[in-house]
Structures are given as structure tokens and as C-alpha cells.
Amino acid sequence: MILNYFTIGMRNLLKRKGYTALNILGLAIGIACCLLIFQYVSYERSYDTFQAKSPQIVRLRLDQSKQGKLMWQSATSYPGIGPALKRDYPEVENYCRLIDDELLLSNDAKHIKFSETKGYYADPSAINMLDVQLLSGSAASALKGPNKIIVSQSMAKKYFGTDDVLGKTLLARGTRANETFQIGGVFKDYPSNSHLILDYMVSYATLVSELAGGGDKTDLANTAFNWYDFYTYILLKPGTDAQQFQAKLSGFTDKYINKTDYRKANNIKDRLYTIPFRDIHLLSNYNQEAEVNGSGSAVNFMFLIGFIILAIAWINYINLSTARSVERAKEVGVRKVLGAAKSTLIRLFMFENMLVNFMAIVIAAIAVVTLTPWFNSLMGRESAPDFSMSAKYWLIFSGMFLAGTLLSGLYPAFILSGYQPVAVLKGAFKNTSGGLLLRKSLIVVQFSISVILIAGTIIVYQQVSFMRSQKLGVDINQTLVLNGVQSISDSLYLNSLQPFKADLLKNKGIKSMTVSTSVMGKEIYWTNSYQSLDHKELGSGTLYRLGVDYDFLSQFKIKLLSGRDFSKDFPTDKKAAIINENAMVQLGFKNPDDAIGRKISNGDTMTVIGVIQSFHHLGLQKPIDPQLITLRLDARQAYSIKLQTADLTNTIASVKTTWDKYFPNDPFNYFFLDDQFNTQYKSDQQFGKVFTLFASLAILIACFGLLGLSAYNILQRTKEVGIRKVLGASTKSVVYILSKDFMTLVVISFVISAPISWLVMHNWLQGFAYRINISLWVFAAADIISVAIALCTISFQAIKAALTNPVRSLRSE
């Protein structure tokens, strides 16, 4: 029986090779796209699921408001919070704190040195809470006591050539003193699907010891409630409701933080919120995130597109199968006359449907395996060349595929098996109005989706282009940035910096150089609360501080709206400040001229000497912060060098030679500022590329269906076309008659899809601080494109039918 079904099914599929090819190809593309998208979604949603205790862990977010207005939201919080929570709340099982610790490490015996940026001071509890897999060393003692460090397997091999390094030492060169760290453990390279990149951890006791050595007598690293640079993770006891725990944090902040006279006087309130550990990557996008996180809305959108593409492919199959019902009707009539039962016919047609889907999934599997390395590279996952997907998404896909195969086969099977043999064999049979209505409805659905995808593609492209082309208010082109010096003490630093700068400026390829505590494209962590002494009623507000030398404003062509730049002619500039427009407004000044000469204070009084035009320090996804610029001649975090365009290779080589002369213990690391700044748009650009790719494929699949339907429709009307031509109809009028029904459906799809696409893309744009306005022409363009695509798809068959000699179509009459 199975062999008989197979033979009949293959015979029917080969009878109409064109329709079969369209069906199989459309389904194969749909399945392949769905699998690739599901792989991407599976990976993005797998972040931080490998930690055994991750369901019990939350990270704290700190929000600060002033006079009821939200000022900022930070992924970091105060170091005193963790110990106090564990002490006061029995539902807190443990906590761990992390704070950035960038180090210049060296193994002098092997003459190896690197600047390391992906590590943290960490509580000993971090090892178990974050599931750091130690290959050597004990979790109980690896981070116990000062000057202890644990390193990843890769990092151990980088410095020692082996991972058998327990008890060995690394030298950390610092601005105050050099430190020797003993390696207390080596851990397995931390998985990439984590919101943290962990190359090393330094014991928290080291931070305590360093602060004490600098004069701290209050144990700030354990007690402070005003230093918000610490990631605080809370391990809740099993059975604890995270939402109920969060509700208690309001009382906690009032008890420990908001009660201070300063906060009361300035009407400043802090609030703590929890975010589940596994949600951080996709749902947390606040100040001071450890890494650039993903976008939950983009992932959900792509997940939906995966369903849509597969649905479009099955819609095509249903349309083409039911459209051929007239051709299959006589076959059904004959089979029924010969005694075939309806159930037998249903099984036959379902088997044929399974054949088509089986061929499609085989082709799709080959395509997915072939395209996965390219697709992962497109998504920025070059380290994952092979296709992989979690069991959950395999289950979802399998359920979708089986349900889709069943449903897409059942409807045509019941339609075909239900024909009455007497009507069919008498020639009185024709397509039912219900079947026509279904096919028309499905075409409208397909092209409504197509219009939404086309409009979405245009808007995504516009937004990304807008962000990249928008004037930043600062000139970052042709700027080489050197990572700062770490090996020289503060007392000797200026003695090396000034000769270094003088030597660099002798190079004809270098226009200028400036030093600063941060550069554009990197988040500013240095913040202080300032108030205007002339507007004390406004209280204090957070300003983002940037320390610079005398050449910063001029080199980056930052526009002064009023006042002056820092100058060597004014020794008092050490107590001077330059503010941007946003800070001017926050401090209560009416205009730039009004701010000049005014005093601002955070306990340390400064005089405003200039107001600059606000510029974008970060990408246009984020608002411009109120900024305070102060003179900091000993800034060492970044050296920005403005280059001539000619002979960059030799100029950079010359810079390295000069660097090695003055800073031989520091590695020479550099980047181009415009390239670094544009990396902020990388995820949005990737989303735009992927969205465009799958939108195009969804439209292509819809076109397959439209092509098959139009070709079959024209085949059914061959004699009608012949009669019209004999009666004098022109080719143009025949093409119009054959196309108008389909074009009407495409126009209806536009009316339905335009408001939907506007709503979807409007919500997407809300994630950007600076965004485009959606123009009506976008939807008009989407409609024109969809009409053009449909017309091109249909017209080939229509023109071919219109040009056919009517004698050929009528000779059988």
C-alpha cells in the first residue's frame, strides 16, 4: 500500500514539475530560514543559563530620582548593599560584588606583558554563584586574602605557556605601586553566552587593602552607600519570590540610603530593583552595563519572523494545492467510481503532501548546514561555525513542522476527496466560491506581511543611517587613540608625558595630541553631584565628568557657546569648569552667558569659565548626559592623536617607536576613534541586515505562490483569452484582465498592513533616544514595491498568454 501511494504520489508530482518545484523550493526556503532564526534566538536566550544557581540569582539595579524626576538608572550599585541585605533579610542566602579592575600584568621572566581589561575585583562567593569552574585551586581559598588572583585557562597559557600555574605570580604595574599577585586558581574559559566576559578575578580583599593603603579608614569597599560602581548579585534562598523580595527593597533604601541629610535637602531618592540573572543579556540596558547586551525586542521580532516565513511557505502550498483542484477533480471522480473510499483518497493526498514536505526538509537541512558559518559570521558569532540549537527550540520547530505539514495537507485532502463523481464526470464541476475566497484571503495575508516587512526594512535602514550620519558635535575623524599608561607612578608621570607629547608633535604626520580621562564612544563612569551656588533651591544633580588638557576642545572642534577654553595663562583654571548645554539647564542657568563666572559646588567649589555645545559622547541610542569638563593635565586613560591622511602606516610605526622610548613597560595598544564609536551601532546594523535578508526571502516565497497561482489561473482561462483575442482584444487589455484580480488583492493588503506596520515600527523606534519620524512615503513606497513585485511576478505569464496564437487555444473546441 505504501509503495502504491509512493508511486502515485511521485507520478502526480512529476506531472506538474513547475508547481512541484515551486512548492518544494518555497517550503525549503521557509524551513531553512526558520531553523537559522531559531538557532539565533536559541543562542540569545541561552545567556546565563549554564550557572547551576541562576534561577535563584538576581542582580540589583539602582535608580536615582530628583524631585520626583528620574535622573539615571544604573546596572551598578553601592558596595554596602550586599552585606546589609544578607544581615537584614533571611531570604538572602548569599551575595557577591564585582567591580572593574583593569591591570597591566607581566611575567617578567618570560618578557610577556599585556593590558588586561576583562576582569574584576570579586568576593570569594562569586566563584560558586557565577559557576566559575576551577580546574585547579580551591573555591574556598582561591580568592581569600589580599593579592590573590584566579585566571582563565587561556590567560594562564598566554602568560606561562601552560595552565599548570597554581601558586605562581604575576606582576601588576600600577600608578601608585607595583603589586605581585599569587595565582590561587585556574578556571575553565568562561562561556561566551554570558553577560560577563571573565578572564580573571582579583580577590575583593585586595581592593580593601589598596583603599586602606590610600588612607581609607572607613572600609568603604564594604560600607559605602554613595559609590555606585559595583555589580551586586543576590542569591535568594529556594522558594523565595523575587517580586516580593523586591517590594521590601523600598524600605531598605529608605533605611540605609535616603535618610541622609544631603538626600533630604536635595529631594534625592534612590530605589533598588531586581532583574533575574537570566534576563540581564536581553532585558537590561542601563548605565554601566558590564558588556553591550542584546535586544529582547529584536530577538522576539526575529522569532516572530521565523514563524511568519514558515507560515507563508505553507500558505503557498495550500493555495497551489487547492488551485489545482479542478485538474485533480476528474482523477478523484474516476477513483470514486472505481470504488475508492474517501478515507483512502485522504490518505493518498496526505502521503503526497508528506512527500513534498520531506523533500523540502532534506533540501532545507543541506542549506542550513552549508549556510550556518556564513549566518553566524553575519550575526557576529564567528566562534560558532556549526549549527546548534537547544532541545526546547528543536521541540518547538518539530511541533510547528508536524502541525504545519498536517494542516497544510488536510485541507486540500478533504477538499479533493469530497468531490462528487457525477458532477465531476459530467463536466459540471467548478471551483467553489468558498475555495476562491480562501485563496484570495491567503494572498491578502501574504502580501500584507510583505508590505509590513518592506516598510520595516526601509525604517530600520533609515534609523541606522540616521544614527551614523547625524552630526555628533565633535570631530572624531582621523583620530588615533592610544590606551593610557599604567606603569608609571603619579609623581613621575608628567615628567614622561610632556616630552612624549613634544616628540610626537615633531612628526609631520601628526597634527595635534590631547589627553583625557575618556573618549567619545566610551561610557563615562566618573560622576559627581553638583549644585549651583546661585540656585541652591534646585539642589544637586549628577554631572558626568571628563578630565582633559589644554588641547582637548580645539582638537575635537567642540563649539564654545560662551566663555573660554582652559589656558596656561590662567593658573586658577585648576578650579575652573566647562559645562555643556544640558548641564547648564540642570544647574538652573538661563543661557550660556548667564553661566559664565558662576560658582558650582559638590563640597569643592569651581568657577564656570565656558559653556560648550552639547555633543554626543555616546551613540544616538542614548541621550546626551549633563557634562562637566575639568582641567586634568595628569589624565592618562586616553591619548588622542589627530593624524594627517597620508602615509598612516609609517606614522603609526613612528608613534610606536616614541611610545616604546618613554613607556617601555606598557604595551602599545591603539584604535581609530571613528571605528570604535561606530561599534556602538554594530548590533543595530546586524539587525538591519538580518531583517532585510529574511524580509526579502519572505517576499520571495510569497512571489513563488503568486507565480504558481497566476500561472494556473491563466492556464484555466486559456480558451477565454483565445476568444477575447479572436473578438479583437488587444494584448494590453488581455494582460490587464488577467492581472487585475491579483493586483486588487495586493492593494487591499496595503490598506490592512499600513497601520500595523506603523504601530510595530513606532514601538521599535522608542528604544532610541534620537530617532527618525516615520514618513507616509515609506508606506507608499512599500506598497509600490509590493505592487511592482506582484506585477513582475504575474506579468510574465499574462503577457505570454496574451501573445499566444488564439488558434492554438481554440482548436480543441
PDB file of N, CA, C and O in Angstrom, residues 309-342:
ATOM      1  N   ILE A 309       7.645  33.338   8.170  1.00  0.00           N
ATOM      2  CA  ILE A 309       8.197  32.805   6.917  1.00  0.00           C
ATOM      3  C   ILE A 309       7.707  31.384   6.665  1.00  0.00           C
ATOM      4  O   ILE A 309       7.332  31.033   5.541  1.00  0.00           O
ATOM      5  N   LEU A 310       7.711  30.568   7.712  1.00  0.00           N
ATOM      6  CA  LEU A 310       7.235  29.197   7.544  1.00  0.00           C
ATOM      7  C   LEU A 310       5.742  29.180   7.240  1.00  0.00           C
ATOM      8  O   LEU A 310       5.277  28.381   6.399  1.00  0.00           O
ATOM      9  N   ALA A 311       4.989  30.074   7.870  1.00  0.00           N
ATOM     10  CA  ALA A 311       3.551  30.148   7.596  1.00  0.00           C
ATOM     11  C   ALA A 311       3.289  30.543   6.145  1.00  0.00           C
ATOM     12  O   ALA A 311       2.396  29.998   5.488  1.00  0.00           O
ATOM     13  N   ILE A 312       4.067  31.498   5.622  1.00  0.00           N
ATOM     14  CA  ILE A 312       3.909  31.917   4.228  1.00  0.00           C
ATOM     15  C   ILE A 312       4.170  30.749   3.291  1.00  0.00           C
ATOM     16  O   ILE A 312       3.464  30.556   2.285  1.00  0.00           O
ATOM     17  N   ALA A 313       5.186  29.952   3.602  1.00  0.00           N
ATOM     18  CA  ALA A 313       5.508  28.799   2.759  1.00  0.00           C
ATOM     19  C   ALA A 313       4.346  27.805   2.737  1.00  0.00           C
ATOM     20  O   ALA A 313       3.992  27.259   1.674  1.00  0.00           O
ATOM     21  N   TRP A 314       3.711  27.562   3.880  1.00  0.00           N
ATOM     22  CA  TRP A 314       2.586  26.622   3.907  1.00  0.00           C
ATOM     23  C   TRP A 314       1.329  27.221   3.282  1.00  0.00           C
ATOM     24  O   TRP A 314       0.519  26.509   2.705  1.00  0.00           O
ATOM     25  N   ILE A 315       1.179  28.538   3.394  1.00  0.00           N
ATOM     26  CA  ILE A 315       0.066  29.198   2.701  1.00  0.00           C
ATOM     27  C   ILE A 315       0.198  28.971   1.197  1.00  0.00           C
ATOM     28  O   ILE A 315      -0.790  28.690   0.500  1.00  0.00           O
ATOM     29  N   ASN A 316       1.416  29.099   0.685  1.00  0.00           N
ATOM     30  CA  ASN A 316       1.658  28.831  -0.738  1.00  0.00           C
ATOM     31  C   ASN A 316       1.220  27.413  -1.103  1.00  0.00           C
ATOM     32  O   ASN A 316       0.590  27.175  -2.136  1.00  0.00           O
ATOM     33  N   TYR A 317       1.610  26.488  -0.239  1.00  0.00           N
ATOM     34  CA  TYR A 317       1.295  25.084  -0.535  1.00  0.00           C
ATOM     35  C   TYR A 317      -0.223  24.873  -0.598  1.00  0.00           C
ATOM     36  O   TYR A 317      -0.739  24.224  -1.514  1.00  0.00           O
ATOM     37  N   ILE A 318      -0.936  25.421   0.371  1.00  0.00           N
ATOM     38  CA  ILE A 318      -2.398  25.280   0.384  1.00  0.00           C
ATOM     39  C   ILE A 318      -3.007  25.932  -0.842  1.00  0.00           C
ATOM     40  O   ILE A 318      -3.885  25.363  -1.504  1.00  0.00           O
ATOM     41  N   ASN A 319      -2.537  27.128  -1.172  1.00  0.00           N
ATOM     42  CA  ASN A 319      -3.072  27.830  -2.338  1.00  0.00           C
ATOM     43  C   ASN A 319      -2.873  27.045  -3.622  1.00  0.00           C
ATOM     44  O   ASN A 319      -3.792  26.877  -4.426  1.00  0.00           O
ATOM     45  N   LEU A 320      -1.653  26.578  -3.823  1.00  0.00           N
ATOM     46  CA  LEU A 320      -1.359  25.863  -5.070  1.00  0.00           C
ATOM     47  C   LEU A 320      -2.083  24.526  -5.126  1.00  0.00           C
ATOM     48  O   LEU A 320      -2.540  24.095  -6.191  1.00  0.00           O
ATOM     49  N   SER A 321      -2.192  23.875  -3.978  1.00  0.00           N
ATOM     50  CA  SER A 321      -2.878  22.572  -3.958  1.00  0.00           C
ATOM     51  C   SER A 321      -4.363  22.720  -4.251  1.00  0.00           C
ATOM     52  O   SER A 321      -4.937  21.961  -5.038  1.00  0.00           O
ATOM     53  N   THR A 322      -5.012  23.696  -3.615  1.00  0.00           N
ATOM     54  CA  THR A 322      -6.448  23.869  -3.848  1.00  0.00           C
ATOM     55  C   THR A 322      -6.729  24.469  -5.219  1.00  0.00           C
ATOM     56  O   THR A 322      -7.777  24.212  -5.813  1.00  0.00           O
ATOM     57  N   ALA A 323      -5.787  25.279  -5.722  1.00  0.00           N
ATOM     58  CA  ALA A 323      -5.984  25.860  -7.059  1.00  0.00           C
ATOM     59  C   ALA A 323      -5.974  24.780  -8.131  1.00  0.00           C
ATOM     60  O   ALA A 323      -6.642  24.912  -9.165  1.00  0.00           O
ATOM     61  N   ARG A 324      -5.259  23.706  -7.891  1.00  0.00           N
ATOM     62  CA  ARG A 324      -5.214  22.606  -8.866  1.00  0.00           C
ATOM     63  C   ARG A 324      -6.382  21.634  -8.694  1.00  0.00           C
ATOM     64  O   ARG A 324      -6.397  20.570  -9.285  1.00  0.00           O
ATOM     65  N   SER A 325      -7.352  22.026  -7.876  1.00  0.00           N
ATOM     66  CA  SER A 325      -8.445  21.107  -7.577  1.00  0.00           C
ATOM     67  C   SER A 325      -9.246  20.718  -8.814  1.00  0.00           C
ATOM     68  O   SER A 325      -9.745  19.601  -8.925  1.00  0.00           O
ATOM     69  N   VAL A 326      -9.401  21.666  -9.756  1.00  0.00           N
ATOM     70  CA  VAL A 326     -10.152  21.341 -10.976  1.00  0.00           C
ATOM     71  C   VAL A 326      -9.443  20.248 -11.759  1.00  0.00           C
ATOM     72  O   VAL A 326     -10.064  19.291 -12.258  1.00  0.00           O
ATOM     73  N   GLU A 327      -8.127  20.369 -11.858  1.00  0.00           N
ATOM     74  CA  GLU A 327      -7.353  19.373 -12.596  1.00  0.00           C
ATOM     75  C   GLU A 327      -7.407  18.009 -11.917  1.00  0.00           C
ATOM     76  O   GLU A 327      -7.492  16.978 -12.594  1.00  0.00           O
ATOM     77  N   ARG A 328      -7.397  17.992 -10.579  1.00  0.00           N
ATOM     78  CA  ARG A 328      -7.426  16.728  -9.858  1.00  0.00           C
ATOM     79  C   ARG A 328      -8.837  16.177  -9.699  1.00  0.00           C
ATOM     80  O   ARG A 328      -9.010  15.037  -9.262  1.00  0.00           O
ATOM     81  N   ALA A 329      -9.848  16.994 -10.051  1.00  0.00           N
ATOM     82  CA  ALA A 329     -11.232  16.573  -9.825  1.00  0.00           C
ATOM     83  C   ALA A 329     -11.590  15.322 -10.622  1.00  0.00           C
ATOM     84  O   ALA A 329     -12.244  14.402 -10.109  1.00  0.00           O
ATOM     85  N   LYS A 330     -11.187  15.295 -11.877  1.00  0.00           N
ATOM     86  CA  LYS A 330     -11.521  14.120 -12.692  1.00  0.00           C
ATOM     87  C   LYS A 330     -10.854  12.855 -12.171  1.00  0.00           C
ATOM     88  O   LYS A 330     -11.435  11.768 -12.185  1.00  0.00           O
ATOM     89  N   GLU A 331      -9.617  13.019 -11.694  1.00  0.00           N
ATOM     90  CA  GLU A 331      -8.925  11.883 -11.084  1.00  0.00           C
ATOM     91  C   GLU A 331      -9.711  11.363  -9.889  1.00  0.00           C
ATOM     92  O   GLU A 331      -9.906  10.135  -9.738  1.00  0.00           O
ATOM     93  N   VAL A 332     -10.198  12.274  -9.060  1.00  0.00           N
ATOM     94  CA  VAL A 332     -10.981  11.880  -7.885  1.00  0.00           C
ATOM     95  C   VAL A 332     -12.264  11.187  -8.319  1.00  0.00           C
ATOM     96  O   VAL A 332     -12.677  10.166  -7.753  1.00  0.00           O
ATOM     97  N   GLY A 333     -12.932  11.758  -9.339  1.00  0.00           N
ATOM     98  CA  GLY A 333     -14.183  11.167  -9.831  1.00  0.00           C
ATOM     99  C   GLY A 333     -13.994   9.754 -10.313  1.00  0.00           C
ATOM    100  O   GLY A 333     -14.789   8.855  -9.978  1.00  0.00           O
ATOM    101  N   VAL A 334     -12.950   9.534 -11.087  1.00  0.00           N
ATOM    102  CA  VAL A 334     -12.687   8.193 -11.615  1.00  0.00           C
ATOM    103  C   VAL A 334     -12.381   7.226 -10.480  1.00  0.00           C
ATOM    104  O   VAL A 334     -12.886   6.087 -10.443  1.00  0.00           O
ATOM    105  N   ARG A 335     -11.569   7.659  -9.530  1.00  0.00           N
ATOM    106  CA  ARG A 335     -11.201   6.782  -8.411  1.00  0.00           C
ATOM    107  C   ARG A 335     -12.439   6.408  -7.590  1.00  0.00           C
ATOM    108  O   ARG A 335     -12.581   5.278  -7.133  1.00  0.00           O
ATOM    109  N   LYS A 336     -13.329   7.366  -7.390  1.00  0.00           N
ATOM    110  CA  LYS A 336     -14.526   7.081  -6.608  1.00  0.00           C
ATOM    111  C   LYS A 336     -15.448   6.117  -7.356  1.00  0.00           C
ATOM    112  O   LYS A 336     -16.058   5.227  -6.745  1.00  0.00           O
ATOM    113  N   VAL A 337     -15.558   6.295  -8.668  1.00  0.00           N
ATOM    114  CA  VAL A 337     -16.393   5.394  -9.458  1.00  0.00           C
ATOM    115  C   VAL A 337     -15.846   3.973  -9.398  1.00  0.00           C
ATOM    116  O   VAL A 337     -16.594   2.984  -9.353  1.00  0.00           O
ATOM    117  N   LEU A 338     -14.524   3.883  -9.333  1.00  0.00           N
ATOM    118  CA  LEU A 338     -13.887   2.573  -9.264  1.00  0.00           C
ATOM    119  C   LEU A 338     -13.860   2.001  -7.850  1.00  0.00           C
ATOM    120  O   LEU A 338     -13.261   0.960  -7.606  1.00  0.00           O
ATOM    121  N   GLY A 339     -14.480   2.720  -6.916  1.00  0.00           N
ATOM    122  CA  GLY A 339     -14.654   2.156  -5.576  1.00  0.00           C
ATOM    123  C   GLY A 339     -13.763   2.710  -4.491  1.00  0.00           C
ATOM    124  O   GLY A 339     -13.783   2.209  -3.357  1.00  0.00           O
ATOM    125  N   ALA A 340     -12.978   3.752  -4.795  1.00  0.00           N
ATOM    126  CA  ALA A 340     -12.104   4.314  -3.760  1.00  0.00           C
ATOM    127  C   ALA A 340     -12.931   5.018  -2.690  1.00  0.00           C
ATOM    128  O   ALA A 340     -13.806   5.819  -3.010  1.00  0.00           O
ATOM    129  N   ALA A 341     -12.647   4.716  -1.436  1.00  0.00           N
ATOM    130  CA  ALA A 341     -13.345   5.383  -0.330  1.00  0.00           C
ATOM    131  C   ALA A 341     -12.712   6.746  -0.067  1.00  0.00           C
ATOM    132  O   ALA A 341     -11.557   7.000  -0.417  1.00  0.00           O
ATOM    133  N   LYS A 342     -13.475   7.621   0.589  1.00  0.00           N
ATOM    134  CA  LYS A 342     -12.968   8.963   0.888  1.00  0.00           C
ATOM    135  C   LYS A 342     -11.724   8.895   1.764  1.00  0.00           C
ATOM    136  O   LYS A 342     -10.758   9.646   1.562  1.00  0.00           O
TER     137      LYS A 342
END
